[in-house]
Short mmCIF file of C-alpha atoms in Angstrom, two decimals:
data_model
loop_
_atom_site.label_atom_id
_atom_site.label_comp_id
_atom_site.label_asym_id
_atom_site.label_seq_id
_atom_site.Cartn_x
_atom_site.Cartn_y
_atom_site.Cartn_z
CA MET A 1258 18.85 15.18 -10.63
CA GLY A 1259 20.17 14.10 -7.28
CA ARG A 1260 20.20 10.65 -5.83
CA PHE A 1261 18.45 9.74 -2.59
CA GLY A 1262 21.23 9.21 -0.06
CA ASN A 1263 21.79 8.42 3.60
CA SER A 1264 21.22 11.86 5.04
CA LEU A 1265 18.40 14.30 5.53
CA THR A 1266 20.69 17.18 4.50
CA LEU A 1267 20.92 16.55 0.76
CA MET A 1268 22.16 19.03 -1.80
CA ILE A 1269 19.87 18.58 -4.79
CA VAL A 1270 21.27 19.02 -8.28
CA THR A 1271 18.70 20.00 -10.86
CA GLU A 1272 18.70 18.99 -14.50
CA THR A 1273 20.57 22.22 -15.24
CA GLY A 1274 23.47 20.95 -13.15
CA LYS A 1275 23.14 23.76 -10.59
CA ALA A 1276 22.81 22.96 -6.90
CA SER A 1277 19.42 23.89 -5.48
CA ASN A 1278 18.86 24.32 -1.76
CA TYR A 1279 15.33 23.32 -0.81
CA PRO A 1280 13.88 24.23 2.60
CA GLU A 1281 16.33 22.97 5.25
CA GLY A 1282 18.08 20.89 2.59
CA LEU A 1283 15.33 18.30 2.66
CA PRO A 1284 15.17 15.60 -0.03
CA ARG A 1285 12.39 15.84 -2.60
CA ILE A 1286 10.13 12.80 -2.63
CA GLY A 1287 7.59 12.37 -5.40
CA VAL A 1288 4.58 10.19 -4.55
CA ILE A 1289 2.93 8.92 -7.72
CA GLY A 1290 -0.62 8.32 -6.53
CA GLY A 1291 -0.36 11.09 -3.97
CA ALA A 1292 -4.12 11.64 -3.95
CA GLY A 1293 -4.86 8.06 -2.92
CA ARG A 1294 -5.37 6.68 0.58
CA LEU A 1295 -1.77 5.62 1.17
CA GLY A 1296 -0.31 8.44 -0.91
CA GLN A 1297 -2.02 11.07 1.21
CA ALA A 1298 -0.86 9.36 4.40
CA LEU A 1299 2.74 9.31 3.18
CA VAL A 1300 2.68 12.98 2.21
CA LYS A 1301 1.25 13.95 5.59
CA ALA A 1302 3.59 11.77 7.66
CA TRP A 1303 6.83 12.55 5.81
CA THR A 1304 6.42 16.30 5.40
CA PRO A 1305 8.56 17.06 8.50
CA VAL A 1306 11.57 15.21 7.04
CA ALA A 1307 11.20 15.70 3.28
CA GLU A 1308 9.81 18.01 0.66
CA MET A 1309 6.81 15.95 -0.40
CA ILE A 1310 5.54 16.19 -3.97
CA PRO A 1311 2.15 14.49 -4.45
CA VAL A 1312 1.82 13.50 -8.11
CA GLY A 1313 -1.74 12.96 -9.28
CA ARG A 1314 -3.08 11.37 -12.45
CA SER A 1315 -3.33 14.76 -14.14
CA ALA A 1316 0.47 14.94 -13.96
CA ILE A 1317 1.34 11.27 -14.52
CA ASP A 1318 -1.01 8.81 -16.19
CA LEU A 1319 0.59 5.38 -15.92
CA ARG A 1320 -1.02 4.40 -19.24
CA ASP A 1321 0.66 7.34 -20.98
CA SER A 1322 4.43 7.00 -21.28
CA ALA A 1323 4.70 10.55 -22.58
CA SER A 1324 3.25 11.94 -19.36
CA ILE A 1325 5.68 9.83 -17.32
CA THR A 1326 8.67 10.96 -19.35
CA GLY A 1327 7.53 14.56 -19.39
CA TYR A 1328 6.97 14.86 -15.67
CA LEU A 1329 10.01 12.96 -14.43
CA GLY A 1330 12.19 14.65 -16.99
CA SER A 1331 11.25 18.12 -15.79
CA HIS A 1332 10.89 17.69 -12.02
CA PRO A 1333 14.06 17.11 -9.96
CA LEU A 1334 13.38 14.37 -7.39
CA ASP A 1335 15.52 12.31 -5.05
CA LEU A 1336 13.09 9.44 -4.50
CA VAL A 1337 9.94 8.21 -6.21
CA VAL A 1338 7.31 6.24 -4.31
CA LEU A 1339 4.83 4.50 -6.58
CA THR A 1340 1.53 3.95 -4.80
CA ALA A 1341 -0.72 4.43 -7.85
CA ALA A 1342 -2.26 1.25 -9.25
CA LEU A 1343 -5.42 -0.24 -10.67
CA THR A 1344 -6.58 -2.13 -7.57
CA ALA A 1345 -10.19 -3.01 -8.40
CA VAL A 1346 -9.60 -6.76 -8.47
CA ASP A 1347 -12.77 -7.77 -10.33
CA TYR A 1348 -12.44 -4.92 -12.83
CA CYS A 1349 -8.88 -6.04 -13.56
CA GLU A 1350 -10.09 -9.56 -14.23
CA THR A 1351 -12.23 -8.36 -17.14
CA HIS A 1352 -9.91 -5.54 -18.26
CA GLY A 1353 -6.59 -7.33 -18.44
CA GLN A 1354 -4.88 -5.04 -20.93
CA GLU A 1355 -5.65 -1.97 -18.84
CA ALA A 1356 -4.51 -3.75 -15.67
CA PHE A 1357 -1.13 -4.61 -17.17
CA GLU A 1358 -0.72 -1.13 -18.65
CA VAL A 1359 -1.28 0.54 -15.27
CA ASN A 1360 0.25 -2.02 -12.91
CA ALA A 1361 3.17 -3.27 -15.01
CA GLU A 1362 4.00 -1.16 -18.07
CA GLY A 1363 3.61 2.14 -16.23
CA PRO A 1364 5.90 1.11 -13.36
CA ARG A 1365 8.42 -0.18 -15.91
CA GLU A 1366 8.59 3.23 -17.57
CA VAL A 1367 8.84 5.02 -14.22
CA ALA A 1368 11.64 2.71 -13.09
CA ARG A 1369 13.50 3.02 -16.41
CA ILE A 1370 13.55 6.81 -16.33
CA CYS A 1371 14.45 6.91 -12.65
CA ALA A 1372 17.26 4.40 -13.11
CA GLU A 1373 18.79 6.59 -15.81
CA ALA A 1374 18.68 9.55 -13.43
CA GLY A 1375 19.95 7.61 -10.40
CA ILE A 1376 16.65 7.92 -8.50
CA LYS A 1377 15.52 5.16 -6.17
CA VAL A 1378 11.99 3.80 -6.77
CA VAL A 1379 9.83 2.30 -4.04
CA MET A 1380 6.88 0.39 -5.49
CA VAL A 1381 3.94 -0.60 -3.30
CA SER A 1382 2.70 -4.08 -4.18
CA THR A 1383 0.31 -6.67 -2.79
CA ASP A 1384 -0.23 -10.08 -1.20
CA PHE A 1385 -2.18 -11.00 -4.38
CA VAL A 1386 1.10 -12.03 -6.02
CA PHE A 1387 0.78 -15.28 -4.02
CA ASP A 1388 -1.73 -18.07 -4.67
CA GLY A 1389 -2.83 -18.23 -1.03
CA ALA A 1390 -2.25 -21.96 -0.66
CA LYS A 1391 0.54 -21.74 1.92
CA PRO A 1392 -0.61 -22.64 5.46
CA GLY A 1393 1.47 -19.94 7.18
CA PRO A 1394 2.67 -16.36 6.64
CA TYR A 1395 4.35 -15.63 3.31
CA LEU A 1396 8.04 -14.77 3.23
CA GLU A 1397 9.56 -12.47 0.62
CA ASP A 1398 11.26 -15.33 -1.23
CA ASP A 1399 8.29 -17.72 -1.27
CA ALA A 1400 7.15 -18.95 -4.66
CA ILE A 1401 5.15 -16.42 -6.66
CA SER A 1402 2.00 -17.75 -8.32
CA PRO A 1403 -0.77 -15.17 -8.75
CA ILE A 1404 -4.25 -16.54 -9.46
CA SER A 1405 -5.86 -13.32 -10.71
CA VAL A 1406 -5.15 -10.78 -13.42
CA TYR A 1407 -4.63 -8.15 -10.74
CA GLY A 1408 -2.03 -10.29 -8.97
CA ALA A 1409 -0.28 -11.16 -12.23
CA SER A 1410 -0.13 -7.52 -13.33
CA LYS A 1411 1.30 -6.40 -10.00
CA ARG A 1412 3.89 -9.19 -10.08
CA LYS A 1413 5.02 -8.14 -13.55
CA GLY A 1414 5.33 -4.58 -12.26
CA GLU A 1415 7.47 -5.83 -9.39
CA GLU A 1416 9.76 -7.60 -11.83
CA TYR A 1417 10.18 -4.52 -14.00
CA VAL A 1418 10.97 -2.25 -11.04
CA LEU A 1419 13.49 -4.63 -9.53
CA GLN A 1420 15.16 -5.28 -12.88
CA ALA A 1421 15.57 -1.55 -13.57
CA SER A 1422 17.95 -0.96 -10.66
CA PRO A 1423 19.42 -2.99 -7.79
CA ASP A 1424 18.68 0.01 -5.55
CA ASN A 1425 14.91 -0.24 -5.98
CA LEU A 1426 12.51 -1.55 -3.36
CA VAL A 1427 9.17 -3.37 -3.58
CA VAL A 1428 7.00 -3.21 -0.46
CA ARG A 1429 4.12 -5.69 -0.34
CA VAL A 1430 1.14 -4.64 1.78
CA ALA A 1431 -2.40 -5.89 2.41
CA TRP A 1432 -5.84 -4.84 3.66
CA LEU A 1433 -5.13 -1.12 3.85
CA TYR A 1434 -7.32 1.43 5.59
CA GLY A 1435 -6.57 4.95 6.78
CA ALA A 1436 -7.76 8.33 7.92
CA GLU A 1437 -7.57 10.00 4.53
CA ARG A 1438 -10.21 7.95 2.69
CA PRO A 1439 -12.97 5.52 3.71
CA ALA A 1440 -12.12 1.84 3.32
CA PHE A 1441 -13.49 -1.49 4.55
CA PRO A 1442 -13.92 -0.44 8.21
CA GLU A 1443 -16.11 2.51 7.29
CA TRP A 1444 -18.08 0.42 4.79
CA ILE A 1445 -18.89 -2.43 7.15
CA ILE A 1446 -19.82 -0.04 9.97
CA GLN A 1447 -22.15 1.84 7.64
CA GLN A 1448 -23.70 -1.45 6.54
CA ALA A 1449 -24.30 -2.40 10.16
CA THR A 1450 -26.25 0.81 10.75
CA THR A 1451 -28.83 -0.13 8.08
CA GLN A 1452 -28.81 -3.92 7.65
CA ASP A 1453 -30.48 -6.56 9.83
CA ALA A 1454 -27.88 -9.23 9.05
CA LEU A 1455 -24.34 -9.29 7.71
CA SER A 1456 -21.93 -12.01 6.69
CA LEU A 1457 -18.32 -12.11 5.54
CA PRO A 1458 -15.94 -14.88 4.42
CA GLY A 1459 -14.73 -16.93 7.34
CA GLU A 1460 -11.90 -18.59 5.43
CA LYS A 1461 -10.14 -15.53 3.93
CA LEU A 1462 -7.02 -14.66 5.95
CA GLY A 1463 -4.97 -11.49 6.09
CA THR A 1464 -3.82 -8.58 8.22
CA PRO A 1465 -5.65 -5.24 8.43
CA THR A 1466 -3.00 -2.56 8.02
CA SER A 1467 -3.09 1.11 8.97
CA CYS A 1468 -1.81 3.53 6.32
CA GLU A 1469 -0.62 5.78 9.13
CA ASP A 1470 1.43 2.95 10.66
CA LEU A 1471 2.69 1.96 7.22
CA SER A 1472 3.89 5.51 6.59
CA GLU A 1473 5.84 5.46 9.84
CA TYR A 1474 7.35 2.02 9.22
CA LEU A 1475 8.36 2.76 5.62
CA LEU A 1476 10.53 5.72 6.54
CA PRO A 1477 13.43 3.70 8.06
CA LEU A 1478 13.72 1.72 4.82
CA LEU A 1479 14.57 4.77 2.72
CA GLY A 1480 18.17 5.39 3.76
CA LEU A 1481 17.46 8.39 6.00
CA GLU A 1482 19.23 9.33 9.24
CA GLY A 1483 22.27 7.21 8.54
CA ARG A 1484 20.35 3.97 7.97
CA GLU A 1485 21.11 1.62 5.11
CA SER A 1486 18.62 1.98 2.28
CA ALA A 1487 16.60 -1.24 1.84
CA THR A 1488 16.44 -2.94 -1.56
CA GLY A 1489 14.66 -5.95 -3.04
CA VAL A 1490 11.35 -7.00 -1.50
CA VAL A 1491 10.02 -6.28 1.99
CA HIS A 1492 6.65 -7.32 3.43
CA LEU A 1493 5.12 -4.64 5.62
CA CYS A 1494 1.86 -4.62 7.55
CA ASN A 1495 0.63 -4.65 11.10
CA THR A 1496 1.25 -7.89 12.99
CA GLY A 1497 -1.13 -10.75 13.61
CA SER A 1498 -3.86 -12.04 11.33
CA CYS A 1499 -7.58 -12.66 11.15
CA THR A 1500 -10.34 -13.80 8.84
CA TRP A 1501 -12.40 -11.31 6.90
CA GLN A 1502 -15.31 -12.12 9.23
CA GLU A 1503 -13.15 -11.41 12.29
CA TRP A 1504 -12.00 -8.13 10.78
CA GLY A 1505 -15.56 -7.03 10.28
CA GLN A 1506 -16.62 -8.18 13.74
CA PHE A 1507 -13.79 -6.23 15.35
CA CYS A 1508 -14.92 -3.13 13.44
CA LEU A 1509 -18.46 -3.48 14.73
CA ASP A 1510 -17.38 -4.19 18.30
CA THR A 1511 -15.18 -1.10 18.32
CA ALA A 1512 -17.83 1.06 16.65
CA ALA A 1513 -20.31 0.02 19.35
CA GLU A 1514 -17.71 0.98 21.96
CA ALA A 1515 -17.45 4.38 20.27
CA GLY A 1516 -21.20 4.85 20.60
CA VAL A 1517 -22.28 4.19 17.02
CA ALA A 1518 -25.93 3.09 16.81
CA LEU A 1519 -25.77 -0.26 15.01
CA LYS A 1520 -28.77 -2.13 13.66
CA THR A 1521 -26.83 -5.39 13.78
CA THR A 1522 -23.83 -6.15 15.98
CA ARG A 1523 -22.95 -9.61 14.69
CA ILE A 1524 -21.30 -10.78 11.50
CA ASP A 1525 -21.90 -14.36 10.43
CA ALA A 1526 -19.44 -16.45 8.44
CA ASN A 1527 -19.91 -17.30 4.79
CA SER A 1528 -17.51 -18.27 2.00
CA MET A 1529 -15.91 -16.31 -0.81
CA SER A 1530 -17.82 -18.57 -3.19
CA ASP A 1531 -21.06 -17.20 -1.72
CA ILE A 1532 -20.34 -13.67 -2.94
CA ALA A 1533 -21.83 -13.40 -6.41
CA ALA A 1534 -20.14 -10.08 -7.12
CA PHE A 1535 -16.69 -11.67 -6.97
CA ILE A 1536 -15.37 -12.31 -10.48
CA ALA A 1537 -11.65 -12.67 -9.80
CA PRO A 1538 -10.29 -15.49 -7.64
CA ARG A 1539 -8.76 -14.33 -4.36
CA PRO A 1540 -5.89 -15.99 -2.46
CA VAL A 1541 -7.35 -17.57 0.66
CA ASN A 1542 -4.24 -16.82 2.69
CA GLY A 1543 -2.79 -13.32 2.35
CA ILE A 1544 -0.80 -13.20 5.59
CA LEU A 1545 2.60 -11.56 5.12
CA SER A 1546 5.55 -12.16 7.43
CA THR A 1547 7.23 -8.94 8.59
CA GLY A 1548 10.36 -10.70 9.83
CA ARG A 1549 12.66 -9.17 7.23
CA PHE A 1550 11.38 -5.70 8.03
CA THR A 1551 12.16 -6.23 11.71
CA GLN A 1552 15.64 -7.54 10.85
CA LEU A 1553 16.33 -4.44 8.76
CA THR A 1554 14.97 -1.85 11.17
CA GLY A 1555 14.71 -3.39 14.63
CA ILE A 1556 11.03 -2.40 14.61
CA THR A 1557 8.17 -4.80 15.30
CA PRO A 1558 4.91 -3.44 13.86
CA ARG A 1559 2.12 -3.14 16.40
CA PRO A 1560 -0.81 -5.59 16.40
CA TRP A 1561 -3.57 -4.94 13.89
CA GLN A 1562 -6.17 -4.78 16.67
CA GLU A 1563 -4.42 -1.89 18.40
CA ALA A 1564 -4.05 0.15 15.22
CA LEU A 1565 -7.60 -0.53 14.00
CA ARG A 1566 -9.17 0.25 17.37
CA GLU A 1567 -7.33 3.57 17.48
CA HIS A 1568 -8.52 4.39 13.95
CA ILE A 1569 -12.18 3.62 14.61
CA LEU A 1570 -12.35 5.33 18.00
CA ALA A 1571 -10.69 8.45 16.62
CA LYS A 1572 -13.16 8.62 13.75
CA TYR A 1573 -16.43 7.64 15.38
CA SER A 1574 -16.17 8.84 18.98
CA MET A 1575 -16.57 12.41 17.74
CA ILE A 1576 -19.65 11.75 15.60
CA ALA A 1577 -21.53 9.01 17.45
#
């Protein structure tokens, strides 16, 4: 198998040792979790510059090492992006073994096999690896102290991936939404069309992040077009921050602008402790600094408000 290099015109060597010319010499990128929200966005955005291979659970089950070995051993790839994970935070809290199998042991096996073949792995991780006690944005080298099973399992996965090869990259993200699958914005707008009153935590901090923007920003980190391939840990999201309540309020304000008929247009503030359905503790502060990303690429991500407004108007202006 070939190794992901610094050019779009790669010659790929299959496991038989014979050179294989793919369309326009494009590198082959496997996206484990390619059917998910971010995975679909990556496949769509990167198709012009790479041969994208979405890898679903039927091909690779992160709890089944045999499926990982079988797939990666028989499919020549130049880069693997690992977006698949068990992300249901409260489910993870009560299913710890499963969480660690999917979020830690699976990535370890993927990274081990890829390291042996000289394939770079990019693992998508989370702000939940932090305890949320810091008063400002988290830097990549800030102390790690997850307070939930989900956060602990993702952190262990990070460690395994980074230990497998110095070429690997962990990208921490937060509060994802995108065009390919409904997420929080669609949920809160739907709630506002049927509920008389809504409330969301006013103390929980983070940054809403567009999967479409994330797909665009990730590309310069991969060693394409003569750029240096990034390694280690990079935080990546839109810029700025807000509370969960402010996120929801912005969604409703923009939906109203798009012409959506809302039953309630205001979101009141409550606390995370008021939400009975929450089992797992959540970090209060999940703001990630994107300073290292900007240093590496020269790119400053656009504000979360701009990206989110574009997403909501594009989706709801046509159906309102």
